[in-house]
Amino acid sequence: MCGIVGYVGASAPSSRPRDVVLAGLSRLEYRGYDSAGIAVATPGHDAVALAKKAGKLVNLEKQLAERPLPESTIGIGHTRWATHGAPTDANAHPHLAAGGRVAVIHNGIIENHAVLRDELLAEGIEILSDTDTEVAGHLIAREVLNGADLATAMRSVAKRLEGAFTLLAIDALEPDIVVGARRNSPLVAGLGDGEAFLASDVVAFIDYTRDAIELGQDEVVRISKEGVEVFDAAGNPIEREPFRVEWDAERAQKGGFDSFMDKEIHDQPTAVADTLKGRMDDQGRLVLDGGIIDPYVLSSIDKIIIIACGTAAYAGMVARYAIEHWTRIPVEVELAHEFRYRDPIVGIRTLVVAVSQSGETMDTLMAVRYAQRQGAPTIAIVNAQGSTIAREADAVLYTRAGPEIAVASTKAFVAQITAAFLLGIYLAQLRGNKYPDEIDALLDQLEEMPAKLQRVIDESEPVRQVAKDLVDERTVLFLGRHVGFPIALEGALKLKELAYIHAEGFAAGELKHGPIALIEPGQPVFIVLPSPRGRAELHSKVLSNIQEVKARGAKTLVIAEEGDEVAAQNADHVFYVPAAPTLMTPLLQVIPLQIFALELAQAKGYDVDQPRNLAKSVTVE
Ligand code: AGP
């Protein structure tokens, strides 16, 4: 996700548009910090003035100190979380069109940008960046040059776009308005006194006004000194009641949540949906984000090794079950810091997959380099665009979870599993293990997951309550089998790193081989119970595990598929998740465990965004 700001207000050219836009960007930098840019328009000038720079906002501010922008009456600004195109100066927003007359900024993913790009290139329009945004800018400029006012141009272009977008545009020849449009991406308008604002988040303008209007799906907005006008997709004016923003700035950055972690837990349906978006080309082939590995090489690999650390490793463990099942290629999951010291058997027919949210984890980076020295092709599943692991791997498949600020990984985890599933489906397709209709069925099942994640989040109050009741517990155990085993490990890790209490995950089948000695009356034990519909024998075996620990006095907290009444008969607490294909259930089962850890840590008064002793990215070995 990116940060977007627009401002109209100065009756005569002044520095206020620039100042307001830069201040807004600084409040939105948590949404993305790959690059930052600003464009302003001044009456009498037939082109906008532009400044943009890769890296954090401070880089743009340094550039502006050396080369100030002219005084102006309107402005737009953007902080980027790159999805299409590396985080470079050229790919930074705003993007210009019509010889600098029009400037555009964008948050989201325009899925049909390639087709639209070809249309523009065929007309001889020069496109300077790799971004989908610039394509939208040229389309808007083409309408303006044909005589449309900016709002009309925006409306007609928005109808042609597929995917998710928040777009803002200015026209140097209309230096008293800013126009925006949105679909599946946030946009709010601020109502000031003789001035108006647009932003992806109210935090950008609440220092100037707390009266705001939320834009609806496929609506177009035009702001001017006189106020805010909203139109529907057909151009009909819409009356929209403003709301009053009661949040302070810090809370607003968290989208109204108490913590980035809670916000990011709620971001998970979007993270999965965005990671799935636009992944298959029109021949139904997976489209990697960067680099290529010869399909012949991928067709001839005889082993896959997934390397990662912490939560990312558990995502790899979940993916292993699916990739092996779909491709029949042996898959190993290795902790990156162990991998290269065990003298692993790695060769040109071993595909090494590095999973990393930050793309900077030194243990994982060193393991990638080791694998490459052995001649293995490497693919990175990474969240941070342009990060070191993404750049050094032979190919990259980005998770599109947006910036993950909280140290404890949540939305990146579900996005990593999703991306690894896509890789498995791609390999199965490439190697002919799955027919096209089977591939389509798997993709359809994945497309249904975001809505199911949303339901688990919406129905999470019971687990929040139980967490508060268990605030004084000193140790919690987690059991899971098959794809539930990595979820047990992840649930234990979340509790360790957030609530600082001993928590341990076990393979449920391991219980009787030792760990059951830990069970004593009152000992809380989470059990991830497989669906009774999937592998019935797994369900019955884990049910036995529940009964074994319950017989020894454990307090059983069971994650089960909705409708599984047997679970409730054997649990002190049962937390239901929607039915889903066996291999995809971890995307749902992990959510109650994330929320349990968050709530228990908050009940202890801990900082859940920055837990003690931890860093968001471990860039040392
Ligand atoms: C997860 O909550 C932790 N923050 C940690 O285990 C993390 O997953 C691990 O350090 C790997 O980080 P990466 O995904 O950025 O490589």
mmCIF file with all atom_site columns, N, CA and C in Angstrom, residues 443-497:
data_model
loop_
_atom_site.group_PDB
_atom_site.id
_atom_site.type_symbol
_atom_site.label_atom_id
_atom_site.label_alt_id
_atom_site.label_comp_id
_atom_site.label_asym_id
_atom_site.label_entity_id
_atom_site.label_seq_id
_atom_site.pdbx_PDB_ins_code
_atom_site.Cartn_x
_atom_site.Cartn_y
_atom_site.Cartn_z
_atom_site.occupancy
_atom_site.B_iso_or_equiv
_atom_site.pdbx_formal_charge
_atom_site.auth_seq_id
_atom_site.auth_comp_id
_atom_site.auth_asym_id
_atom_site.auth_atom_id
_atom_site.pdbx_PDB_model_num
ATOM 1   N N  . LEU A 1 443 ? -7.062  -22.513 -7.982 1.00 0.00 ? 443 LEU A N  1
ATOM 2   C CA . LEU A 1 443 ? -7.055  -21.038 -7.954 1.00 0.00 ? 443 LEU A CA 1
ATOM 3   C C  . LEU A 1 443 ? -8.397  -20.501 -7.467 1.00 0.00 ? 443 LEU A C  1
ATOM 4   N N  . ASP A 1 444 ? -9.475  -21.151 -7.875 1.00 0.00 ? 444 ASP A N  1
ATOM 5   C CA . ASP A 1 444 ? -10.797 -20.724 -7.389 1.00 0.00 ? 444 ASP A CA 1
ATOM 6   C C  . ASP A 1 444 ? -10.895 -20.901 -5.876 1.00 0.00 ? 444 ASP A C  1
ATOM 7   N N  . GLN A 1 445 ? -10.374 -22.005 -5.373 1.00 0.00 ? 445 GLN A N  1
ATOM 8   C CA . GLN A 1 445 ? -10.415 -22.235 -3.921 1.00 0.00 ? 445 GLN A CA 1
ATOM 9   C C  . GLN A 1 445 ? -9.588  -21.182 -3.191 1.00 0.00 ? 445 GLN A C  1
ATOM 10  N N  . LEU A 1 446 ? -8.441  -20.814 -3.770 1.00 0.00 ? 446 LEU A N  1
ATOM 11  C CA . LEU A 1 446 ? -7.617  -19.767 -3.139 1.00 0.00 ? 446 LEU A CA 1
ATOM 12  C C  . LEU A 1 446 ? -8.344  -18.425 -3.171 1.00 0.00 ? 446 LEU A C  1
ATOM 13  N N  . GLU A 1 447 ? -9.027  -18.158 -4.265 1.00 0.00 ? 447 GLU A N  1
ATOM 14  C CA . GLU A 1 447 ? -9.751  -16.879 -4.375 1.00 0.00 ? 447 GLU A CA 1
ATOM 15  C C  . GLU A 1 447 ? -10.847 -16.756 -3.309 1.00 0.00 ? 447 GLU A C  1
ATOM 16  N N  . GLU A 1 448 ? -11.317 -17.885 -2.823 1.00 0.00 ? 448 GLU A N  1
ATOM 17  C CA . GLU A 1 448 ? -12.376 -17.847 -1.783 1.00 0.00 ? 448 GLU A CA 1
ATOM 18  C C  . GLU A 1 448 ? -11.802 -17.604 -0.384 1.00 0.00 ? 448 GLU A C  1
ATOM 19  N N  . MET A 1 449 ? -10.501 -17.695 -0.240 1.00 0.00 ? 449 MET A N  1
ATOM 20  C CA . MET A 1 449 ? -9.912  -17.626 1.103  1.00 0.00 ? 449 MET A CA 1
ATOM 21  C C  . MET A 1 449 ? -10.009 -16.249 1.751  1.00 0.00 ? 449 MET A C  1
ATOM 22  N N  . PRO A 1 450 ? -9.769  -15.138 1.046  1.00 0.00 ? 450 PRO A N  1
ATOM 23  C CA . PRO A 1 450 ? -9.852  -13.836 1.735  1.00 0.00 ? 450 PRO A CA 1
ATOM 24  C C  . PRO A 1 450 ? -11.176 -13.632 2.485  1.00 0.00 ? 450 PRO A C  1
ATOM 25  N N  . ALA A 1 451 ? -12.271 -14.000 1.884  1.00 0.00 ? 451 ALA A N  1
ATOM 26  C CA . ALA A 1 451 ? -13.577 -13.823 2.558  1.00 0.00 ? 451 ALA A CA 1
ATOM 27  C C  . ALA A 1 451 ? -13.659 -14.705 3.800  1.00 0.00 ? 451 ALA A C  1
ATOM 28  N N  . LYS A 1 452 ? -13.035 -15.877 3.735  1.00 0.00 ? 452 LYS A N  1
ATOM 29  C CA . LYS A 1 452 ? -13.063 -16.773 4.903  1.00 0.00 ? 452 LYS A CA 1
ATOM 30  C C  . LYS A 1 452 ? -12.164 -16.240 6.017  1.00 0.00 ? 452 LYS A C  1
ATOM 31  N N  . LEU A 1 453 ? -11.022 -15.655 5.619  1.00 0.00 ? 453 LEU A N  1
ATOM 32  C CA . LEU A 1 453 ? -10.168 -15.022 6.648  1.00 0.00 ? 453 LEU A CA 1
ATOM 33  C C  . LEU A 1 453 ? -10.946 -13.899 7.329  1.00 0.00 ? 453 LEU A C  1
ATOM 34  N N  . GLN A 1 454 ? -11.691 -13.150 6.527  1.00 0.00 ? 454 GLN A N  1
ATOM 35  C CA . GLN A 1 454 ? -12.450 -12.030 7.098  1.00 0.00 ? 454 GLN A CA 1
ATOM 36  C C  . GLN A 1 454 ? -13.447 -12.526 8.129  1.00 0.00 ? 454 GLN A C  1
ATOM 37  N N  . ARG A 1 455 ? -14.077 -13.643 7.834  1.00 0.00 ? 455 ARG A N  1
ATOM 38  C CA . ARG A 1 455 ? -15.063 -14.184 8.784  1.00 0.00 ? 455 ARG A CA 1
ATOM 39  C C  . ARG A 1 455 ? -14.403 -14.589 10.090 1.00 0.00 ? 455 ARG A C  1
ATOM 40  N N  . VAL A 1 456 ? -13.220 -15.187 10.022 1.00 0.00 ? 456 VAL A N  1
ATOM 41  C CA . VAL A 1 456 ? -12.530 -15.601 11.259 1.00 0.00 ? 456 VAL A CA 1
ATOM 42  C C  . VAL A 1 456 ? -12.209 -14.365 12.097 1.00 0.00 ? 456 VAL A C  1
ATOM 43  N N  . ILE A 1 457 ? -11.763 -13.312 11.428 1.00 0.00 ? 457 ILE A N  1
ATOM 44  C CA . ILE A 1 457 ? -11.426 -12.061 12.132 1.00 0.00 ? 457 ILE A CA 1
ATOM 45  C C  . ILE A 1 457 ? -12.688 -11.462 12.749 1.00 0.00 ? 457 ILE A C  1
ATOM 46  N N  . ASP A 1 458 ? -13.755 -11.438 11.989 1.00 0.00 ? 458 ASP A N  1
ATOM 47  C CA . ASP A 1 458 ? -15.009 -10.839 12.479 1.00 0.00 ? 458 ASP A CA 1
ATOM 48  C C  . ASP A 1 458 ? -15.579 -11.617 13.682 1.00 0.00 ? 458 ASP A C  1
ATOM 49  N N  . GLU A 1 459 ? -15.278 -12.899 13.745 1.00 0.00 ? 459 GLU A N  1
ATOM 50  C CA . GLU A 1 459 ? -15.857 -13.742 14.808 1.00 0.00 ? 459 GLU A CA 1
ATOM 51  C C  . GLU A 1 459 ? -14.815 -14.053 15.894 1.00 0.00 ? 459 GLU A C  1
ATOM 52  N N  . SER A 1 460 ? -13.894 -13.115 16.121 1.00 0.00 ? 460 SER A N  1
ATOM 53  C CA . SER A 1 460 ? -12.758 -13.441 17.007 1.00 0.00 ? 460 SER A CA 1
ATOM 54  C C  . SER A 1 460 ? -12.966 -13.021 18.457 1.00 0.00 ? 460 SER A C  1
ATOM 55  N N  . GLU A 1 461 ? -14.107 -12.472 18.788 1.00 0.00 ? 461 GLU A N  1
ATOM 56  C CA . GLU A 1 461 ? -14.310 -12.001 20.164 1.00 0.00 ? 461 GLU A CA 1
ATOM 57  C C  . GLU A 1 461 ? -14.110 -13.116 21.205 1.00 0.00 ? 461 GLU A C  1
ATOM 58  N N  . PRO A 1 462 ? -14.613 -14.346 20.985 1.00 0.00 ? 462 PRO A N  1
ATOM 59  C CA . PRO A 1 462 ? -14.408 -15.403 21.998 1.00 0.00 ? 462 PRO A CA 1
ATOM 60  C C  . PRO A 1 462 ? -12.939 -15.645 22.323 1.00 0.00 ? 462 PRO A C  1
ATOM 61  N N  . VAL A 1 463 ? -12.090 -15.676 21.323 1.00 0.00 ? 463 VAL A N  1
ATOM 62  C CA . VAL A 1 463 ? -10.667 -15.967 21.613 1.00 0.00 ? 463 VAL A CA 1
ATOM 63  C C  . VAL A 1 463 ? -10.022 -14.770 22.298 1.00 0.00 ? 463 VAL A C  1
ATOM 64  N N  . ARG A 1 464 ? -10.510 -13.564 21.987 1.00 0.00 ? 464 ARG A N  1
ATOM 65  C CA . ARG A 1 464 ? -9.987  -12.380 22.673 1.00 0.00 ? 464 ARG A CA 1
ATOM 66  C C  . ARG A 1 464 ? -10.314 -12.461 24.169 1.00 0.00 ? 464 ARG A C  1
ATOM 67  N N  . GLN A 1 465 ? -11.520 -12.930 24.451 1.00 0.00 ? 465 GLN A N  1
ATOM 68  C CA . GLN A 1 465 ? -11.966 -13.013 25.846 1.00 0.00 ? 465 GLN A CA 1
ATOM 69  C C  . GLN A 1 465 ? -11.161 -14.086 26.599 1.00 0.00 ? 465 GLN A C  1
ATOM 70  N N  . VAL A 1 466 ? -10.980 -15.229 25.987 1.00 0.00 ? 466 VAL A N  1
ATOM 71  C CA . VAL A 1 466 ? -10.237 -16.322 26.639 1.00 0.00 ? 466 VAL A CA 1
ATOM 72  C C  . VAL A 1 466 ? -8.813  -15.875 26.943 1.00 0.00 ? 466 VAL A C  1
ATOM 73  N N  . ALA A 1 467 ? -8.227  -15.116 26.024 1.00 0.00 ? 467 ALA A N  1
ATOM 74  C CA . ALA A 1 467 ? -6.850  -14.638 26.242 1.00 0.00 ? 467 ALA A CA 1
ATOM 75  C C  . ALA A 1 467 ? -6.776  -13.792 27.503 1.00 0.00 ? 467 ALA A C  1
ATOM 76  N N  . LYS A 1 468 ? -7.737  -12.931 27.694 1.00 0.00 ? 468 LYS A N  1
ATOM 77  C CA . LYS A 1 468 ? -7.736  -12.077 28.891 1.00 0.00 ? 468 LYS A CA 1
ATOM 78  C C  . LYS A 1 468 ? -7.892  -12.946 30.156 1.00 0.00 ? 468 LYS A C  1
ATOM 79  N N  . ASP A 1 469 ? -8.689  -14.000 30.047 1.00 0.00 ? 469 ASP A N  1
ATOM 80  C CA . ASP A 1 469 ? -8.904  -14.887 31.219 1.00 0.00 ? 469 ASP A CA 1
ATOM 81  C C  . ASP A 1 469 ? -7.622  -15.655 31.559 1.00 0.00 ? 469 ASP A C  1
ATOM 82  N N  . LEU A 1 470 ? -6.750  -15.857 30.569 1.00 0.00 ? 470 LEU A N  1
ATOM 83  C CA . LEU A 1 470 ? -5.538  -16.673 30.794 1.00 0.00 ? 470 LEU A CA 1
ATOM 84  C C  . LEU A 1 470 ? -4.314  -15.800 31.001 1.00 0.00 ? 470 LEU A C  1
ATOM 85  N N  . VAL A 1 471 ? -4.531  -14.551 31.352 1.00 0.00 ? 471 VAL A N  1
ATOM 86  C CA . VAL A 1 471 ? -3.418  -13.579 31.391 1.00 0.00 ? 471 VAL A CA 1
ATOM 87  C C  . VAL A 1 471 ? -2.311  -14.001 32.362 1.00 0.00 ? 471 VAL A C  1
ATOM 88  N N  . ASP A 1 472 ? -2.632  -14.787 33.381 1.00 0.00 ? 472 ASP A N  1
ATOM 89  C CA . ASP A 1 472 ? -1.616  -15.145 34.386 1.00 0.00 ? 472 ASP A CA 1
ATOM 90  C C  . ASP A 1 472 ? -0.954  -16.488 34.111 1.00 0.00 ? 472 ASP A C  1
ATOM 91  N N  . GLU A 1 473 ? -1.278  -17.120 33.004 1.00 0.00 ? 473 GLU A N  1
ATOM 92  C CA . GLU A 1 473 ? -0.679  -18.425 32.718 1.00 0.00 ? 473 GLU A CA 1
ATOM 93  C C  . GLU A 1 473 ? 0.825   -18.293 32.502 1.00 0.00 ? 473 GLU A C  1
ATOM 94  N N  . ARG A 1 474 ? 1.564   -19.307 32.886 1.00 0.00 ? 474 ARG A N  1
ATOM 95  C CA . ARG A 1 474 ? 3.023   -19.263 32.760 1.00 0.00 ? 474 ARG A CA 1
ATOM 96  C C  . ARG A 1 474 ? 3.520   -20.092 31.577 1.00 0.00 ? 474 ARG A C  1
ATOM 97  N N  . THR A 1 475 ? 2.670   -20.993 31.101 1.00 0.00 ? 475 THR A N  1
ATOM 98  C CA . THR A 1 475 ? 3.096   -21.804 29.961 1.00 0.00 ? 475 THR A CA 1
ATOM 99  C C  . THR A 1 475 ? 1.879   -22.301 29.197 1.00 0.00 ? 475 THR A C  1
ATOM 100 N N  . VAL A 1 476 ? 2.005   -22.320 27.877 1.00 0.00 ? 476 VAL A N  1
ATOM 101 C CA . VAL A 1 476 ? 0.908   -22.791 27.026 1.00 0.00 ? 476 VAL A CA 1
ATOM 102 C C  . VAL A 1 476 ? 1.499   -23.736 25.979 1.00 0.00 ? 476 VAL A C  1
ATOM 103 N N  . LEU A 1 477 ? 0.823   -24.846 25.742 1.00 0.00 ? 477 LEU A N  1
ATOM 104 C CA . LEU A 1 477 ? 1.288   -25.817 24.737 1.00 0.00 ? 477 LEU A CA 1
ATOM 105 C C  . LEU A 1 477 ? 0.392   -25.757 23.521 1.00 0.00 ? 477 LEU A C  1
ATOM 106 N N  . PHE A 1 478 ? 0.969   -26.116 22.365 1.00 0.00 ? 478 PHE A N  1
ATOM 107 C CA . PHE A 1 478 ? 0.219   -26.084 21.102 1.00 0.00 ? 478 PHE A CA 1
ATOM 108 C C  . PHE A 1 478 ? 0.447   -27.394 20.362 1.00 0.00 ? 478 PHE A C  1
ATOM 109 N N  . LEU A 1 479 ? -0.633  -28.024 19.954 1.00 0.00 ? 479 LEU A N  1
ATOM 110 C CA . LEU A 1 479 ? -0.517  -29.302 19.232 1.00 0.00 ? 479 LEU A CA 1
ATOM 111 C C  . LEU A 1 479 ? -1.160  -29.174 17.857 1.00 0.00 ? 479 LEU A C  1
ATOM 112 N N  . GLY A 1 480 ? -0.515  -29.816 16.874 1.00 0.00 ? 480 GLY A N  1
ATOM 113 C CA . GLY A 1 480 ? -1.108  -29.843 15.528 1.00 0.00 ? 480 GLY A CA 1
ATOM 114 C C  . GLY A 1 480 ? -0.537  -31.015 14.761 1.00 0.00 ? 480 GLY A C  1
ATOM 115 N N  . ARG A 1 481 ? -1.258  -31.453 13.752 1.00 0.00 ? 481 ARG A N  1
ATOM 116 C CA . ARG A 1 481 ? -0.790  -32.594 12.954 1.00 0.00 ? 481 ARG A CA 1
ATOM 117 C C  . ARG A 1 481 ? -0.916  -32.233 11.474 1.00 0.00 ? 481 ARG A C  1
ATOM 118 N N  . HIS A 1 482 ? -0.019  -32.800 10.653 1.00 0.00 ? 482 HIS A N  1
ATOM 119 C CA . HIS A 1 482 ? -0.078  -32.518 9.208  1.00 0.00 ? 482 HIS A CA 1
ATOM 120 C C  . HIS A 1 482 ? 0.070   -31.007 9.025  1.00 0.00 ? 482 HIS A C  1
ATOM 121 N N  . VAL A 1 483 ? -0.755  -30.362 8.217  1.00 0.00 ? 483 VAL A N  1
ATOM 122 C CA . VAL A 1 483 ? -0.553  -28.909 8.015  1.00 0.00 ? 483 VAL A CA 1
ATOM 123 C C  . VAL A 1 483 ? -0.852  -28.109 9.290  1.00 0.00 ? 483 VAL A C  1
ATOM 124 N N  . GLY A 1 484 ? -1.444  -28.767 10.276 1.00 0.00 ? 484 GLY A N  1
ATOM 125 C CA . GLY A 1 484 ? -1.702  -28.077 11.546 1.00 0.00 ? 484 GLY A CA 1
ATOM 126 C C  . GLY A 1 484 ? -0.466  -27.990 12.420 1.00 0.00 ? 484 GLY A C  1
ATOM 127 N N  . PHE A 1 485 ? 0.540   -28.825 12.121 1.00 0.00 ? 485 PHE A N  1
ATOM 128 C CA . PHE A 1 485 ? 1.752   -28.839 12.949 1.00 0.00 ? 485 PHE A CA 1
ATOM 129 C C  . PHE A 1 485 ? 2.501   -27.504 12.838 1.00 0.00 ? 485 PHE A C  1
ATOM 130 N N  . PRO A 1 486 ? 2.781   -26.989 11.608 1.00 0.00 ? 486 PRO A N  1
ATOM 131 C CA . PRO A 1 486 ? 3.431   -25.671 11.530 1.00 0.00 ? 486 PRO A CA 1
ATOM 132 C C  . PRO A 1 486 ? 2.600   -24.556 12.175 1.00 0.00 ? 486 PRO A C  1
ATOM 133 N N  . ILE A 1 487 ? 1.281   -24.735 12.188 1.00 0.00 ? 487 ILE A N  1
ATOM 134 C CA . ILE A 1 487 ? 0.439   -23.705 12.816 1.00 0.00 ? 487 ILE A CA 1
ATOM 135 C C  . ILE A 1 487 ? 0.595   -23.751 14.335 1.00 0.00 ? 487 ILE A C  1
ATOM 136 N N  . ALA A 1 488 ? 0.773   -24.960 14.876 1.00 0.00 ? 488 ALA A N  1
ATOM 137 C CA . ALA A 1 488 ? 1.052   -25.078 16.317 1.00 0.00 ? 488 ALA A CA 1
ATOM 138 C C  . ALA A 1 488 ? 2.375   -24.392 16.655 1.00 0.00 ? 488 ALA A C  1
ATOM 139 N N  . LEU A 1 489 ? 3.361   -24.590 15.786 1.00 0.00 ? 489 LEU A N  1
ATOM 140 C CA . LEU A 1 489 ? 4.669   -23.937 16.008 1.00 0.00 ? 489 LEU A CA 1
ATOM 141 C C  . LEU A 1 489 ? 4.530   -22.410 15.923 1.00 0.00 ? 489 LEU A C  1
ATOM 142 N N  . GLU A 1 490 ? 3.775   -21.939 14.938 1.00 0.00 ? 490 GLU A N  1
ATOM 143 C CA . GLU A 1 490 ? 3.606   -20.497 14.753 1.00 0.00 ? 490 GLU A CA 1
ATOM 144 C C  . GLU A 1 490 ? 2.820   -19.889 15.919 1.00 0.00 ? 490 GLU A C  1
ATOM 145 N N  . GLY A 1 491 ? 1.807   -20.609 16.381 1.00 0.00 ? 491 GLY A N  1
ATOM 146 C CA . GLY A 1 491 ? 1.029   -20.098 17.524 1.00 0.00 ? 491 GLY A CA 1
ATOM 147 C C  . GLY A 1 491 ? 1.897   -19.962 18.767 1.00 0.00 ? 491 GLY A C  1
ATOM 148 N N  . ALA A 1 492 ? 2.785   -20.936 18.961 1.00 0.00 ? 492 ALA A N  1
ATOM 149 C CA . ALA A 1 492 ? 3.698   -20.880 20.115 1.00 0.00 ? 492 ALA A CA 1
ATOM 150 C C  . ALA A 1 492 ? 4.681   -19.721 19.970 1.00 0.00 ? 492 ALA A C  1
ATOM 151 N N  . LEU A 1 493 ? 5.184   -19.530 18.731 1.00 0.00 ? 493 LEU A N  1
ATOM 152 C CA . LEU A 1 493 ? 6.139   -18.432 18.518 1.00 0.00 ? 493 LEU A CA 1
ATOM 153 C C  . LEU A 1 493 ? 5.480   -17.075 18.789 1.00 0.00 ? 493 LEU A C  1
ATOM 154 N N  . LYS A 1 494 ? 4.271   -16.885 18.310 1.00 0.00 ? 494 LYS A N  1
ATOM 155 C CA . LYS A 1 494 ? 3.560   -15.616 18.543 1.00 0.00 ? 494 LYS A CA 1
ATOM 156 C C  . LYS A 1 494 ? 3.437   -15.337 20.043 1.00 0.00 ? 494 LYS A C  1
ATOM 157 N N  . LEU A 1 495 ? 3.105   -16.389 20.816 1.00 0.00 ? 495 LEU A N  1
ATOM 158 C CA . LEU A 1 495 ? 2.912   -16.173 22.254 1.00 0.00 ? 495 LEU A CA 1
ATOM 159 C C  . LEU A 1 495 ? 4.238   -15.876 22.936 1.00 0.00 ? 495 LEU A C  1
ATOM 160 N N  . LYS A 1 496 ? 5.289   -16.566 22.501 1.00 0.00 ? 496 LYS A N  1
ATOM 161 C CA . LYS A 1 496 ? 6.618   -16.307 23.085 1.00 0.00 ? 496 LYS A CA 1
ATOM 162 C C  . LYS A 1 496 ? 7.045   -14.863 22.841 1.00 0.00 ? 496 LYS A C  1
ATOM 163 N N  . GLU A 1 497 ? 6.935   -14.450 21.557 1.00 0.00 ? 497 GLU A N  1
ATOM 164 C CA . GLU A 1 497 ? 7.549   -13.158 21.199 1.00 0.00 ? 497 GLU A CA 1
ATOM 165 C C  . GLU A 1 497 ? 6.683   -11.975 21.619 1.00 0.00 ? 497 GLU A C  1
#
